[in-house]
Coordinates of C-alpha atoms and ligand atoms in Angstrom, one line a residue:
M1 CA 30.3 -38.8 46.5
R2 CA 28.4 -40.8 49.2
A3 CA 25.3 -43.2 48.7
I4 CA 23.3 -44.1 51.7
I5 CA 21.4 -47.5 50.6
A6 CA 18.4 -48.4 52.5
G7 CA 17.8 -52.1 51.8
G8 CA 21.1 -52.5 49.9
T9 CA 21.7 -56.0 51.2
G10 CA 19.2 -57.3 48.5
F11 CA 19.1 -58.9 45.2
I12 CA 19.4 -55.0 43.4
G13 CA 21.5 -53.5 46.2
Q14 CA 24.1 -55.8 46.0
S15 CA 24.8 -55.3 42.2
L16 CA 24.1 -51.6 42.4
I17 CA 26.8 -51.4 45.4
T18 CA 29.4 -52.9 43.0
E19 CA 28.4 -50.8 40.2
L20 CA 28.7 -47.7 42.4
Q21 CA 32.0 -48.8 44.0
E22 CA 33.4 -49.1 40.8
N23 CA 32.4 -45.6 40.0
G24 CA 34.2 -43.8 42.9
W25 CA 31.3 -43.8 45.3
D26 CA 31.5 -44.4 49.1
I27 CA 28.5 -46.5 50.4
V28 CA 26.3 -46.8 53.6
V29 CA 23.9 -49.3 54.0
L30 CA 20.8 -49.0 56.1
S31 CA 20.0 -52.3 57.4
R32 CA 17.8 -54.2 60.0
S33 CA 21.1 -56.3 60.7
P34 CA 24.4 -54.5 60.2
G35 CA 26.0 -57.8 60.8
K36 CA 24.3 -59.0 57.5
V37 CA 26.0 -56.1 55.7
A38 CA 29.6 -57.1 57.1
S39 CA 28.9 -60.7 56.1
I40 CA 28.0 -59.6 52.4
F41 CA 30.5 -56.8 51.8
G42 CA 33.2 -57.1 54.3
S43 CA 34.9 -53.9 55.4
G44 CA 34.5 -51.7 52.3
V45 CA 30.9 -51.0 53.0
I46 CA 29.5 -49.5 56.4
G47 CA 26.5 -50.9 57.7
M48 CA 23.9 -49.0 60.0
R49 CA 20.8 -50.0 61.8
W50 CA 17.8 -48.0 60.8
D51 CA 17.7 -46.5 64.7
N52 CA 21.3 -45.6 64.8
G53 CA 21.6 -42.0 65.8
D54 CA 24.7 -41.5 63.8
W55 CA 23.4 -41.7 60.2
P56 CA 21.9 -38.3 60.2
D57 CA 25.6 -37.3 60.4
L58 CA 26.2 -38.6 57.1
L59 CA 23.8 -36.6 55.4
G60 CA 25.4 -33.8 53.1
P61 CA 24.9 -31.5 49.9
E62 CA 26.5 -34.7 48.2
T63 CA 25.0 -37.4 49.4
V64 CA 22.2 -39.5 47.6
I65 CA 19.7 -41.9 49.4
V66 CA 18.4 -44.8 47.6
N67 CA 15.6 -46.4 49.4
L68 CA 15.2 -50.2 48.0
A69 CA 14.0 -51.6 51.5
G70 CA 10.8 -53.5 52.0
E71 CA 9.3 -57.2 52.4
N72 CA 9.9 -59.3 49.5
I73 CA 6.9 -59.4 47.4
A74 CA 7.5 -63.0 45.8
A75 CA 8.6 -65.0 48.6
G76 CA 5.4 -66.5 49.5
R77 CA 1.7 -66.6 49.3
W78 CA -0.1 -63.0 50.0
T79 CA -1.8 -63.9 53.4
R80 CA -3.5 -60.8 54.6
A81 CA -0.6 -60.7 57.3
R82 CA 1.9 -60.7 54.5
K83 CA 0.1 -58.0 52.4
E84 CA 0.3 -55.8 55.6
R85 CA 4.1 -56.5 55.9
I86 CA 4.5 -55.7 52.3
L87 CA 2.7 -52.3 52.4
N88 CA 3.9 -51.2 56.0
S89 CA 7.5 -52.2 55.7
R90 CA 7.7 -49.7 52.7
I91 CA 5.9 -46.9 54.0
K92 CA 7.5 -46.9 57.4
A93 CA 11.0 -47.2 55.4
G94 CA 9.8 -44.0 53.3
E95 CA 8.8 -42.2 56.4
R96 CA 11.9 -42.9 58.4
I97 CA 14.0 -41.5 55.8
V98 CA 11.6 -38.0 55.6
E99 CA 11.6 -38.0 59.3
V100 CA 15.6 -38.1 59.6
V101 CA 16.3 -35.7 56.9
R102 CA 13.9 -33.3 58.2
R103 CA 15.4 -33.5 61.7
S104 CA 18.8 -33.2 60.6
G105 CA 18.2 -30.0 58.5
V106 CA 20.6 -31.1 56.0
A107 CA 19.1 -31.8 52.5
P108 CA 20.5 -34.5 50.5
A109 CA 21.6 -34.1 46.8
A110 CA 18.8 -36.3 45.8
L111 CA 16.6 -39.3 46.6
I112 CA 16.2 -42.6 44.4
Q113 CA 12.9 -44.0 45.4
A114 CA 12.4 -47.6 44.4
S115 CA 8.7 -48.5 43.1
A116 CA 7.5 -51.1 40.5
V117 CA 5.7 -51.3 36.9
G118 CA 2.9 -53.0 39.1
Y119 CA 2.0 -49.1 39.6
Y120 CA 0.3 -49.3 36.3
G121 CA -1.9 -52.3 37.2
P122 CA -2.8 -55.0 35.0
R123 CA -2.7 -54.2 31.4
G124 CA -3.8 -55.5 28.3
T125 CA -2.0 -55.1 24.9
E126 CA -1.3 -51.3 25.0
L127 CA 2.1 -50.2 25.1
I128 CA 2.5 -47.7 28.2
D129 CA 5.1 -45.2 29.4
E130 CA 5.1 -43.1 32.4
T131 CA 2.4 -41.0 31.1
A132 CA 0.0 -43.7 32.0
D133 CA -2.1 -43.5 35.0
S134 CA -1.9 -45.8 37.9
G135 CA -4.1 -49.2 37.7
D136 CA -6.0 -51.2 39.8
G137 CA -5.2 -53.9 42.2
F138 CA -2.8 -54.4 45.5
L139 CA 0.5 -53.9 43.6
A140 CA -0.7 -50.5 42.2
E141 CA -1.9 -49.5 45.8
V142 CA 1.3 -50.6 47.4
T143 CA 3.4 -48.6 44.7
R144 CA 1.3 -45.6 44.9
R145 CA 1.4 -45.2 48.7
W146 CA 5.2 -46.4 48.8
E147 CA 6.0 -43.7 46.2
A148 CA 3.9 -40.9 48.3
S149 CA 6.0 -42.1 51.5
T150 CA 8.7 -39.8 50.4
L151 CA 6.8 -37.0 48.6
A152 CA 7.5 -34.7 51.5
L153 CA 11.3 -34.5 50.4
E154 CA 10.2 -32.7 47.3
E155 CA 8.7 -30.1 49.4
M156 CA 11.8 -29.6 51.1
G157 CA 13.5 -29.0 47.8
V158 CA 15.4 -32.4 47.4
R159 CA 15.6 -34.0 44.0
R160 CA 13.5 -37.1 43.9
V161 CA 13.5 -39.8 41.4
I162 CA 11.0 -42.7 41.4
I163 CA 12.4 -45.7 39.5
R164 CA 9.2 -47.8 38.4
T165 CA 11.2 -51.1 37.8
G166 CA 10.2 -54.1 35.8
V167 CA 11.2 -57.7 36.4
V168 CA 15.2 -57.7 36.7
L169 CA 17.0 -60.3 35.2
G170 CA 20.1 -61.4 37.1
N171 CA 21.8 -64.3 39.1
G172 CA 19.0 -64.5 41.4
G173 CA 15.4 -63.1 41.7
A174 CA 12.5 -63.9 39.4
L175 CA 14.8 -65.7 36.4
E176 CA 16.5 -68.1 39.3
R177 CA 12.8 -69.2 40.2
M178 CA 11.7 -69.5 36.6
L179 CA 14.8 -71.8 35.6
P180 CA 14.0 -75.3 37.1
P181 CA 10.9 -76.1 35.1
F182 CA 12.7 -75.2 31.9
R183 CA 15.8 -77.4 32.8
F184 CA 14.0 -80.2 33.4
F185 CA 12.2 -80.1 30.0
L186 CA 8.7 -78.6 31.6
G187 CA 9.0 -75.2 30.9
G188 CA 6.6 -73.0 29.1
P189 CA 4.1 -69.9 29.2
L190 CA 2.3 -69.1 32.3
G191 CA -1.6 -69.0 31.6
S192 CA -2.3 -67.8 28.4
G193 CA 1.1 -66.4 27.9
L194 CA -0.4 -63.1 26.4
Q195 CA 0.5 -61.2 29.4
G196 CA 3.0 -58.4 29.1
V197 CA 6.6 -58.8 30.5
S198 CA 8.5 -55.9 31.3
W199 CA 11.9 -57.0 32.0
I200 CA 15.3 -55.3 32.4
H201 CA 19.0 -56.9 32.7
M202 CA 20.6 -56.4 36.1
A203 CA 23.5 -54.4 34.6
D204 CA 21.0 -51.9 33.1
E205 CA 18.9 -51.7 36.4
V206 CA 22.2 -50.6 38.0
G207 CA 23.5 -48.6 35.3
A208 CA 20.2 -46.7 35.1
I209 CA 20.0 -46.1 38.8
R210 CA 23.7 -44.6 38.8
F211 CA 22.9 -42.8 35.6
L212 CA 19.8 -41.0 37.5
M213 CA 21.9 -40.5 40.6
E214 CA 24.7 -38.5 38.9
N215 CA 22.4 -36.8 36.5
E216 CA 21.1 -33.6 38.1
E217 CA 19.0 -32.8 35.5
T218 CA 16.6 -36.0 36.3
S219 CA 13.8 -35.9 38.7
G220 CA 10.2 -37.6 38.8
A221 CA 9.2 -40.9 37.6
Y222 CA 11.2 -43.1 35.3
N223 CA 10.4 -46.5 33.9
L224 CA 13.2 -49.0 34.4
T225 CA 12.5 -51.4 31.6
A226 CA 14.3 -52.4 28.8
P227 CA 12.7 -50.8 25.4
T228 CA 11.6 -54.1 24.1
P229 CA 9.1 -55.8 26.4
V230 CA 7.4 -58.9 25.2
R231 CA 4.5 -61.3 25.8
F232 CA 5.2 -64.2 28.1
R233 CA 4.6 -66.5 25.4
K234 CA 7.5 -65.0 23.6
F235 CA 9.6 -64.7 26.9
A236 CA 9.2 -68.3 27.3
R237 CA 10.3 -69.1 23.9
I238 CA 13.4 -67.3 23.8
L239 CA 14.2 -68.4 27.3
G240 CA 13.8 -72.0 25.9
Q241 CA 15.8 -71.4 22.9
T242 CA 18.8 -70.0 25.1
L243 CA 18.8 -73.2 27.4
N244 CA 18.2 -75.4 24.5
R245 CA 15.0 -76.8 26.2
P246 CA 11.1 -77.0 25.3
H247 CA 9.2 -74.1 25.7
W248 CA 5.7 -75.2 24.9
L249 CA 4.2 -76.6 28.2
K250 CA 1.7 -74.3 29.3
V251 CA 1.0 -73.9 33.3
P252 CA -2.7 -73.6 33.6
A253 CA -4.1 -70.7 35.4
F254 CA -5.9 -72.9 37.9
V255 CA -2.7 -74.5 39.1
L256 CA -0.9 -71.2 39.6
R257 CA -4.0 -69.8 41.6
L258 CA -3.9 -73.3 43.8
L259 CA 0.0 -72.5 44.3
F260 CA 0.3 -69.0 44.8
G261 CA -3.1 -67.5 45.7
D262 CA -3.8 -63.9 44.9
M263 CA -0.4 -63.5 43.9
A264 CA -0.7 -65.4 40.7
D265 CA -3.5 -63.0 39.3
E266 CA -1.3 -60.0 39.7
A267 CA 2.2 -61.0 39.4
L268 CA 2.1 -64.0 37.1
L269 CA -1.2 -64.2 34.9
S270 CA -1.1 -60.7 34.0
G271 CA 1.3 -57.7 33.5
Q272 CA 2.0 -54.6 31.3
L273 CA 4.0 -53.7 28.3
V274 CA 6.0 -50.7 29.4
L275 CA 8.3 -48.4 27.6
P276 CA 11.3 -46.5 29.2
A277 CA 10.5 -43.4 27.5
R278 CA 11.9 -40.8 29.9
L279 CA 15.1 -42.7 30.6
L280 CA 15.6 -43.0 26.7
R281 CA 15.1 -39.0 26.1
A282 CA 17.5 -38.4 29.1
G283 CA 20.3 -39.9 27.0
Y284 CA 20.5 -43.4 28.8
G285 CA 22.1 -46.1 26.7
F286 CA 21.0 -49.5 27.1
R287 CA 23.6 -52.3 27.5
F288 CA 21.1 -55.0 26.6
P289 CA 18.1 -53.7 24.9
N290 CA 17.0 -57.2 23.4
L291 CA 16.0 -60.2 25.5
E292 CA 17.8 -62.5 23.2
E293 CA 21.2 -61.0 24.3
A294 CA 20.1 -60.5 27.9
L295 CA 19.3 -63.9 28.6
A296 CA 22.4 -65.2 26.7
D297 CA 24.7 -62.9 28.8
L298 CA 23.1 -64.6 31.9
L299 CA 22.7 -68.1 31.0
V300 CA 25.2 -69.3 28.3
Ligands
NDP401 P1 14.9 -57.8 48.0 O1 13.9 -58.2 48.7 O2 16.1 -58.5 47.4 O3 15.9 -56.7 49.1 C1 15.2 -55.6 49.7 C2 16.0 -55.5 50.9 O4 14.8 -54.8 52.0 C3 16.4 -56.5 52.0 O5 17.9 -56.9 51.5 C4 16.2 -56.1 53.4 O6 17.3 -55.9 54.1 C5 15.1 -55.1 53.2 N1 13.8 -55.7 53.9 C6 13.4 -57.0 53.5 N2 12.2 -57.0 54.4 C7 12.2 -55.8 55.1 C8 11.1 -55.4 56.0 N3 10.1 -56.2 56.6 N4 11.3 -54.3 56.5 C9 12.4 -53.3 56.3 N5 13.5 -53.7 55.5 C10 13.1 -54.9 54.6 O7 14.7 -56.7 46.9 P2 15.2 -56.6 45.6 O8 16.5 -56.0 45.9 O9 15.1 -57.4 44.7 O10 14.3 -55.1 45.2 C11 14.9 -53.9 45.9 C12 13.2 -52.9 45.9 O11 13.1 -53.0 44.4 C13 12.3 -53.9 46.4 O12 11.7 -53.0 47.4 C14 11.3 -54.3 45.4 O13 10.0 -54.4 45.8 C15 11.6 -53.6 44.5 N6 11.5 -54.1 42.9 C16 12.4 -55.3 42.6 C17 12.1 -55.9 41.3 C18 13.0 -56.9 41.0 O14 12.7 -57.6 40.0 N7 13.7 -57.4 41.9 C19 11.2 -55.3 40.3 C20 10.5 -54.2 40.9 C21 10.4 -53.6 41.9 P3 18.0 -55.9 55.4 O15 17.6 -57.3 55.6 O16 19.3 -55.5 55.2 O17 17.2 -54.9 56.2

């Protein structure tokens, strides 16, 4: 079994590669910089540039492609130029994969296409699953077009799985950015604290991706979120309790808007309560279904 992982050098990709290697998969990483692949993984992982003419030769009926590549969404203010990079990097990666598969004439076993719960747009208090429509806003538009960028593979008969991922809790990523105020006794909810946080422990993010790669019955969109999404207020309380720190100091919405611009309203001050209905129906067993245990595992 071979996995070709586009964007495998990132936060999720690195953990996914460990999970897959422990379970007998050979790994090839598509990267803008194969040197970065070598410095992260050593010789156990082959790194290839996107434009390397050899990677189509690696396609075969047992190959699964995982497409995680894209400009980081939370790395800075959403200027117009950044928004374009966030959107275009994703569309380009998807279209490139389709083009290479089409030209090679060899269909892979499956494509796992990354997406995000931002697909559903800002939502209030309703619990939603994969049957919900896409919502409003920049992230919803990006994810719709990102998902569509590899749709042509389905028309070629390839099993395609879309992973609408929530906030991944691991060593890095969003949790690392949230920790400093809590550690300095300044932690608390962002804005009203009523916005939904659909989180998932990294062990389940990569466990679910492997489950979907190996389970040939699965296809279409799956929410990769724990079965117990919470409001931010509760997230902050459990985080504070886990760290043995206060959790009541609210960060006002206007401060977040000053610091982060547009990104504050869509990514920090609003959210959604998303359930992994299809993953549960397919028989995936969560290692960390509850936030208390997930945070204790990562932080204590
Ligand atoms: P990272 O930002 O850590 O990594 C993504 C990888 O994409 C990078 O390692 C990089 O690989 C590649 N990349 C970065 N910028 C560009 C670009 N401009 N053009 C092409 N490739 C680029 O992402 P994560 O691992 O955190 O997430 C993987 C995917 O899942 C992302 O697309 C993200 O949007 C999505 N997601 C993540 C969530 C999270 O909580 N982490 C939540 C929901 C969705 P290289 O430098 O080797 O080319």
